[in-house]
C-alpha positions in Angstrom: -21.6 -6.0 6.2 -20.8 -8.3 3.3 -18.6 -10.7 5.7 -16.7 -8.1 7.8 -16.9 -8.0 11.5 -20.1 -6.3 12.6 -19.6 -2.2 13.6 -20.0 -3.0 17.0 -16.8 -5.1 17.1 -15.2 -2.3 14.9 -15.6 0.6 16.9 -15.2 -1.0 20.3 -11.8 -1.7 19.2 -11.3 1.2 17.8 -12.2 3.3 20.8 -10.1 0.9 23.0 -6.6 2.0 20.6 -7.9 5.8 20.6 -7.4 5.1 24.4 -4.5 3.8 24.8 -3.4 6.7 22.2 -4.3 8.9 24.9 -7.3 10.7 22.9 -10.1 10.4 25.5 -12.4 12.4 23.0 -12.4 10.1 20.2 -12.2 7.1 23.1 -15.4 8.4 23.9 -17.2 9.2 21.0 -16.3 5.8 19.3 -17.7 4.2 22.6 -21.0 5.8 22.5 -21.4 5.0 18.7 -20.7 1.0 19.6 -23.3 1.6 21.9 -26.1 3.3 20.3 -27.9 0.3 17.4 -29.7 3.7 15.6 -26.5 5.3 15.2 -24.9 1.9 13.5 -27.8 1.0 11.8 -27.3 4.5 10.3 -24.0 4.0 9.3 -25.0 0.7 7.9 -27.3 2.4 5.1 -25.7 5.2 4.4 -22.2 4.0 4.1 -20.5 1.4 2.1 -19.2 -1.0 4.2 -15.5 -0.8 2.3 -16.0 3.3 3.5 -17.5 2.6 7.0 -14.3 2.4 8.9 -14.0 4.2 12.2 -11.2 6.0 11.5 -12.6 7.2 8.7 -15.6 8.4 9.7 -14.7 9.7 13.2 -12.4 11.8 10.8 -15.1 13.1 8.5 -16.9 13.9 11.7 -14.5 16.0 13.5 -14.1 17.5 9.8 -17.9 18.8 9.7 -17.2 20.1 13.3 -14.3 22.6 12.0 -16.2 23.3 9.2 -19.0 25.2 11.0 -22.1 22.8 10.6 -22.1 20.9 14.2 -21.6 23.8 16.6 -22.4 22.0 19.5 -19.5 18.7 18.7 -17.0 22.2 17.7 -17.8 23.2 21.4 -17.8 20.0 23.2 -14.3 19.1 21.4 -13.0 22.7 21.7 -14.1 22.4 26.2 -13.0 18.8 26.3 -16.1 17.4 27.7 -16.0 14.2 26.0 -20.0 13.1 27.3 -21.0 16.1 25.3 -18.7 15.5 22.0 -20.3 11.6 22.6 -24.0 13.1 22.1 -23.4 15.2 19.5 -21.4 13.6 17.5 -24.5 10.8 17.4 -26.9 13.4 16.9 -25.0 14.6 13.9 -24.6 11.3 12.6 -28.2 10.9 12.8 -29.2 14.6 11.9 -27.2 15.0 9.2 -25.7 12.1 8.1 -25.2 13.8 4.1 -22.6 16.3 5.6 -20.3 12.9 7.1 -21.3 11.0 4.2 -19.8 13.7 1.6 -16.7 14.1 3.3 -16.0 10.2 3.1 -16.9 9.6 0.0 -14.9 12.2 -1.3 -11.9 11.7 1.4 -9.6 8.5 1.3 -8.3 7.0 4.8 -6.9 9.6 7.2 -3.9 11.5 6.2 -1.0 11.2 7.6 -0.1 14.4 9.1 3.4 14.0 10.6 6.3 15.5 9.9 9.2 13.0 9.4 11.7 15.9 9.4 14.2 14.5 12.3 14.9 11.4 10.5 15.0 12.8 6.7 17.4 16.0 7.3 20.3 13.8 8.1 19.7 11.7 5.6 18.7 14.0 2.7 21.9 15.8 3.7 24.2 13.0 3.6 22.9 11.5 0.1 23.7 15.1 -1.1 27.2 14.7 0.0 28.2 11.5 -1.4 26.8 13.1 -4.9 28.7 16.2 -4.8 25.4 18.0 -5.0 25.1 22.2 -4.0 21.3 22.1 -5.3 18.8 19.6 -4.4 15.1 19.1 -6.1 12.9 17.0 -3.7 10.3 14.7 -4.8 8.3 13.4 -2.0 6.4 10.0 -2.9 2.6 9.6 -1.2 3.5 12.9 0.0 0.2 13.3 1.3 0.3 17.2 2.1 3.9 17.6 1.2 5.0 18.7 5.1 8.8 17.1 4.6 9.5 19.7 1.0 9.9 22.2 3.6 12.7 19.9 5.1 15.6 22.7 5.1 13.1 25.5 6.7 12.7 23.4 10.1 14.9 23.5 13.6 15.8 19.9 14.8 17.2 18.8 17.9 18.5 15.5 19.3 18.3 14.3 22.7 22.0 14.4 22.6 22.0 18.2 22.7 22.7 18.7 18.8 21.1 20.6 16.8 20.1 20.7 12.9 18.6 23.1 10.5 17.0 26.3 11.3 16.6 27.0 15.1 15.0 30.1 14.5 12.2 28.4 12.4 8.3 27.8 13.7 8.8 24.4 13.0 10.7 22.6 16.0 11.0 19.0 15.7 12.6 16.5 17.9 13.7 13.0 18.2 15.6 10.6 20.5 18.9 9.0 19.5 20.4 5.6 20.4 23.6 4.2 20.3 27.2 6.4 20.4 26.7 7.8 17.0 26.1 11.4 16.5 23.7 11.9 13.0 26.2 14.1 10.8 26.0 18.2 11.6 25.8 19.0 7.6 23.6 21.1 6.2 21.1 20.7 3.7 21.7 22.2 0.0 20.1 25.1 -1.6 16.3 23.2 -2.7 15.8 24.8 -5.8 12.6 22.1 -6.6 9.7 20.9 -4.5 7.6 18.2 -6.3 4.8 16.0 -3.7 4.1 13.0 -6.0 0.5 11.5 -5.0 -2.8 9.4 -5.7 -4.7 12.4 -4.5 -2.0 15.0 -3.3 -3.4 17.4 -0.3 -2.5 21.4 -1.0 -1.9 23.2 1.9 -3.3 26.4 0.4 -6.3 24.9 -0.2 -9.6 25.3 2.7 -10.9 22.0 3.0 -7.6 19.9 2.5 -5.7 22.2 5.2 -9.2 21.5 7.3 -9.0 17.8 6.8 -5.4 17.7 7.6 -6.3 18.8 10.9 -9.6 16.7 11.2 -7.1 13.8 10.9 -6.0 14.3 13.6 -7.5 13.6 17.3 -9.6 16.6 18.6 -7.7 16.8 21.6 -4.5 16.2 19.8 -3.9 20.3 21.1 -0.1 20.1 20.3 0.4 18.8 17.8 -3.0 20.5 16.2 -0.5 23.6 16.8 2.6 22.0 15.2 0.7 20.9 12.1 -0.6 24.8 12.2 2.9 26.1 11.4 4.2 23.4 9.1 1.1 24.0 6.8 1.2 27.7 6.7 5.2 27.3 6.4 4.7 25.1 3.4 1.9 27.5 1.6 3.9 30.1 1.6 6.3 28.7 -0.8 4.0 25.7 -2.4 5.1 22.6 -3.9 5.0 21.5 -7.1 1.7 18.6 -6.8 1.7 15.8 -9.5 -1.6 13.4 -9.2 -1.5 10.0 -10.3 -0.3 6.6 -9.9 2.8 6.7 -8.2 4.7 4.7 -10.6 3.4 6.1 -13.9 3.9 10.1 -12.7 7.4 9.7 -11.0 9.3 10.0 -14.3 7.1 13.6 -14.7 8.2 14.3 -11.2 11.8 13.5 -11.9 11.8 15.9 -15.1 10.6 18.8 -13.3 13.8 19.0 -11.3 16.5 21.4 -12.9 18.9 19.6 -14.3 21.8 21.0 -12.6 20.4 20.2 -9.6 20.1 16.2 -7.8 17.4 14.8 -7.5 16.3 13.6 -4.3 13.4 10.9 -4.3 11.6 10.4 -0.8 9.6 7.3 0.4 8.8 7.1 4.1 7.0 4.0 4.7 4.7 4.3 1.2 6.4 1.2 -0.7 4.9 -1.4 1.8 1.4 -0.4 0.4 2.8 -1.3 -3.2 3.1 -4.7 -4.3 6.6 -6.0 -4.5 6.4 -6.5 -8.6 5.5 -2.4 -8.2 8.4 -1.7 -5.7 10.6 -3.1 -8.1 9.3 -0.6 -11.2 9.7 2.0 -8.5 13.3 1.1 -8.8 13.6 0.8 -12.6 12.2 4.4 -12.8 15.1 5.7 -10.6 17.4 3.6 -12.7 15.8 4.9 -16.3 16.2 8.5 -14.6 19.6 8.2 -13.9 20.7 7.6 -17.9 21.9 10.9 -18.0 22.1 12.4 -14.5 22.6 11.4 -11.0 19.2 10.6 -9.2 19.6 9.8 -4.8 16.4 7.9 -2.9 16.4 8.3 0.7 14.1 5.5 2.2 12.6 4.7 5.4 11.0 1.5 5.0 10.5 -1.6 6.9 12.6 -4.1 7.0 12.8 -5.6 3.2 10.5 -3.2 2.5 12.8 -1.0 -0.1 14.2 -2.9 -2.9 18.2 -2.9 -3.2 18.9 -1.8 0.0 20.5 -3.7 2.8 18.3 -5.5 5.6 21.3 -5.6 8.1 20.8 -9.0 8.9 17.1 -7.8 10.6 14.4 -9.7 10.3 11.2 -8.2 8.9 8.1 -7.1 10.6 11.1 -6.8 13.0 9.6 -3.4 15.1 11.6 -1.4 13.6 12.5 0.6 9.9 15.8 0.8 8.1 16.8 4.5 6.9 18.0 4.1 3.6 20.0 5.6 0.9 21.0 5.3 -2.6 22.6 6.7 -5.3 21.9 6.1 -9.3 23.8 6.9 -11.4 24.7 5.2 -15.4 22.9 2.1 -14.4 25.1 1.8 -11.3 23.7 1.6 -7.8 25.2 2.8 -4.6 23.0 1.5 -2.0 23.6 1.6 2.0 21.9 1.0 5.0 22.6 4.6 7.2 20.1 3.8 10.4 17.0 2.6 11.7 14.3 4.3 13.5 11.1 3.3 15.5 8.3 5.2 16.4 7.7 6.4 13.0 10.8 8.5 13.8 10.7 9.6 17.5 13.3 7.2 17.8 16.8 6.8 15.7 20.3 4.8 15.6 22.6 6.4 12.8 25.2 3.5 11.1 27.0 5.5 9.0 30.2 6.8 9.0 
């Protein structure tokens, strides 16, 4: 394994977080591949060891399943019965092996499938305000499939009782508030520009990536299978605008492909902290160069430190937690501010501004 742990160690580990997660499919089937030598040896050959991760390939699995070619895993995860998704999900990697093997080599680590909606609305909404802006264009970096371009189509509420957005839509979201402060009740601008800026963007309308959308997530994951079911055929039926690349070198593309009478709105939710710092900061410089001749707002939810130029609070980082951020360029002047935090990847929010 080229001086990794051994697969053993891996997976064991791996099934022991799927637990706690509260997937007892994948718990299981990552158990009985820690258990079963063939089945790793397999994986061993067949799989470079900078591919083999468990996540990964539990994902490409559970992607062949939906696909058609492993009836008997498709039935075992459809039932439940998590000794039966265990043996078959061995026997495929065993069996057929090429199928798995094509879908990770062709896939990069699971996408993230959530919908960060609860925390970005508020947000998005009050970096349009402070720009005088009545038309918005968003640009969603690492956008993965794009779900937060259909951010004004969705229905929101807050623990507190209030409610955002649309609350007739088929997209409900939901998210827990603390502290006194009540998130602002604005609405979002008229979006005249949806642009997901990516490495390798996902399009909804597209078979396989909707498939592996949904392979990326937990078999049993029933609920939020269903959510994910409405955001993606809410986003195809008015697609974004997908520009593949290095994130850095296309955003300037990206940027231009907003109308010019309308703000645009750049969106990072927890993508900078896979960039090197030097990079974060030519992240900035790109909104900066944008903003020569128009006004260009970021709205950022980032660790702590994570997003250049805007305020830490006084927190400390790797802190637990994420500041939601937002900024406004505009003639080489920056407007930065600090307008919450959130944990839980959004479940969880404190609004700070006034």
């Amino acid at each position: 394994m080229g001086g990794t742990r051994p697969l053993v160690e891996r997976y064991r580990e791996f099934a022991d977080a799927a637990a706690a997660a509260g997937s007892v499919l994948t718990a299981r089937v990552a158990r009985a591949i820690s258990d079963a030598p063939d089945v790793l040896r397999a994986l061993e050959i067949a799989i470079p060891a900078r591919r083999c991760r468990p996540a990964l390939v539990l994902a490409a699995v559970h992607d062949v399943s939906l696909s058609g070619r492993a009836p008997a895993l498709a039935a075992a995860y459809s039932t439940g019965d998590a000794e039966a998704a265990a043996a078959a999900a061995c026997a495929l990697l065993l069996g057929d092996m090429e199928a798995v093997l094509a879908v990770v080599e062709r896939r990069r680590a699971p996408a993230v499938a959530d919908n960060f909606g609860a925390i970005l609305y508020p947000a998005v909404a009050e970096a349009a305000y402070r720009a005088g802006a009545s038309t918005i264009g968003l640009i969603d970096v690492g956008c993965g499939a794009g779900l937060d371009l259909a951010l004004e189509r969705v229905g929101i509420t807050y623990d507190s009782g209030q409610v955002l957005g649309d609350p007739s839509s088929p997209v409900q979201l939901t998210a827990s508030l603390v502290g006194h402060r009540r998130v602002p009740g604005r609405g979002l601008p008229e979006v005249v520009a949806r642009i997901g800026v990516d490495a390798e963007p996902l399009d909804v309308t597209d078979a396989d990536d909707a498939r592996w959308l949904r392979a990326c997530l937990a078999p049993d994951a029933t609920q939020r299978a269903a959510q994910l079911s409405a955001e993606t055929e809410q986003l195809a039926a008015d697609p974004p605008v997908l520009v593949a690349g290095d994130v850095i070198d296309v955003l300037p593309e990206a940027l231009g492909a907003v109308p010019n009478d309308a703000l645009p709105v750049v969106i990072t939710t927890w993508v900078l902290s896979r960039l090197a710092p030097e990079k974060r900061l030519r992240f900035l410089q790109r909104l900066d160069e944008a903003a020569t001749e128009r006004r260009v707002a970021w709205v950022s939810v980032e660790g702590v430190g994570v997003a250049p130029a805007v305020p830490t609070l006084g927190d400390r980082r790797a802190s637990g937690h994420s500041i939601i951020g937002q900024a406004v360029f505009e003639h080489s002047v920056l407007h930065a501010a600090a307008i919450g935090r959130c944990w839980s990847q959004g479940r969880l929010m404190s609004w700070l501004a006034d």
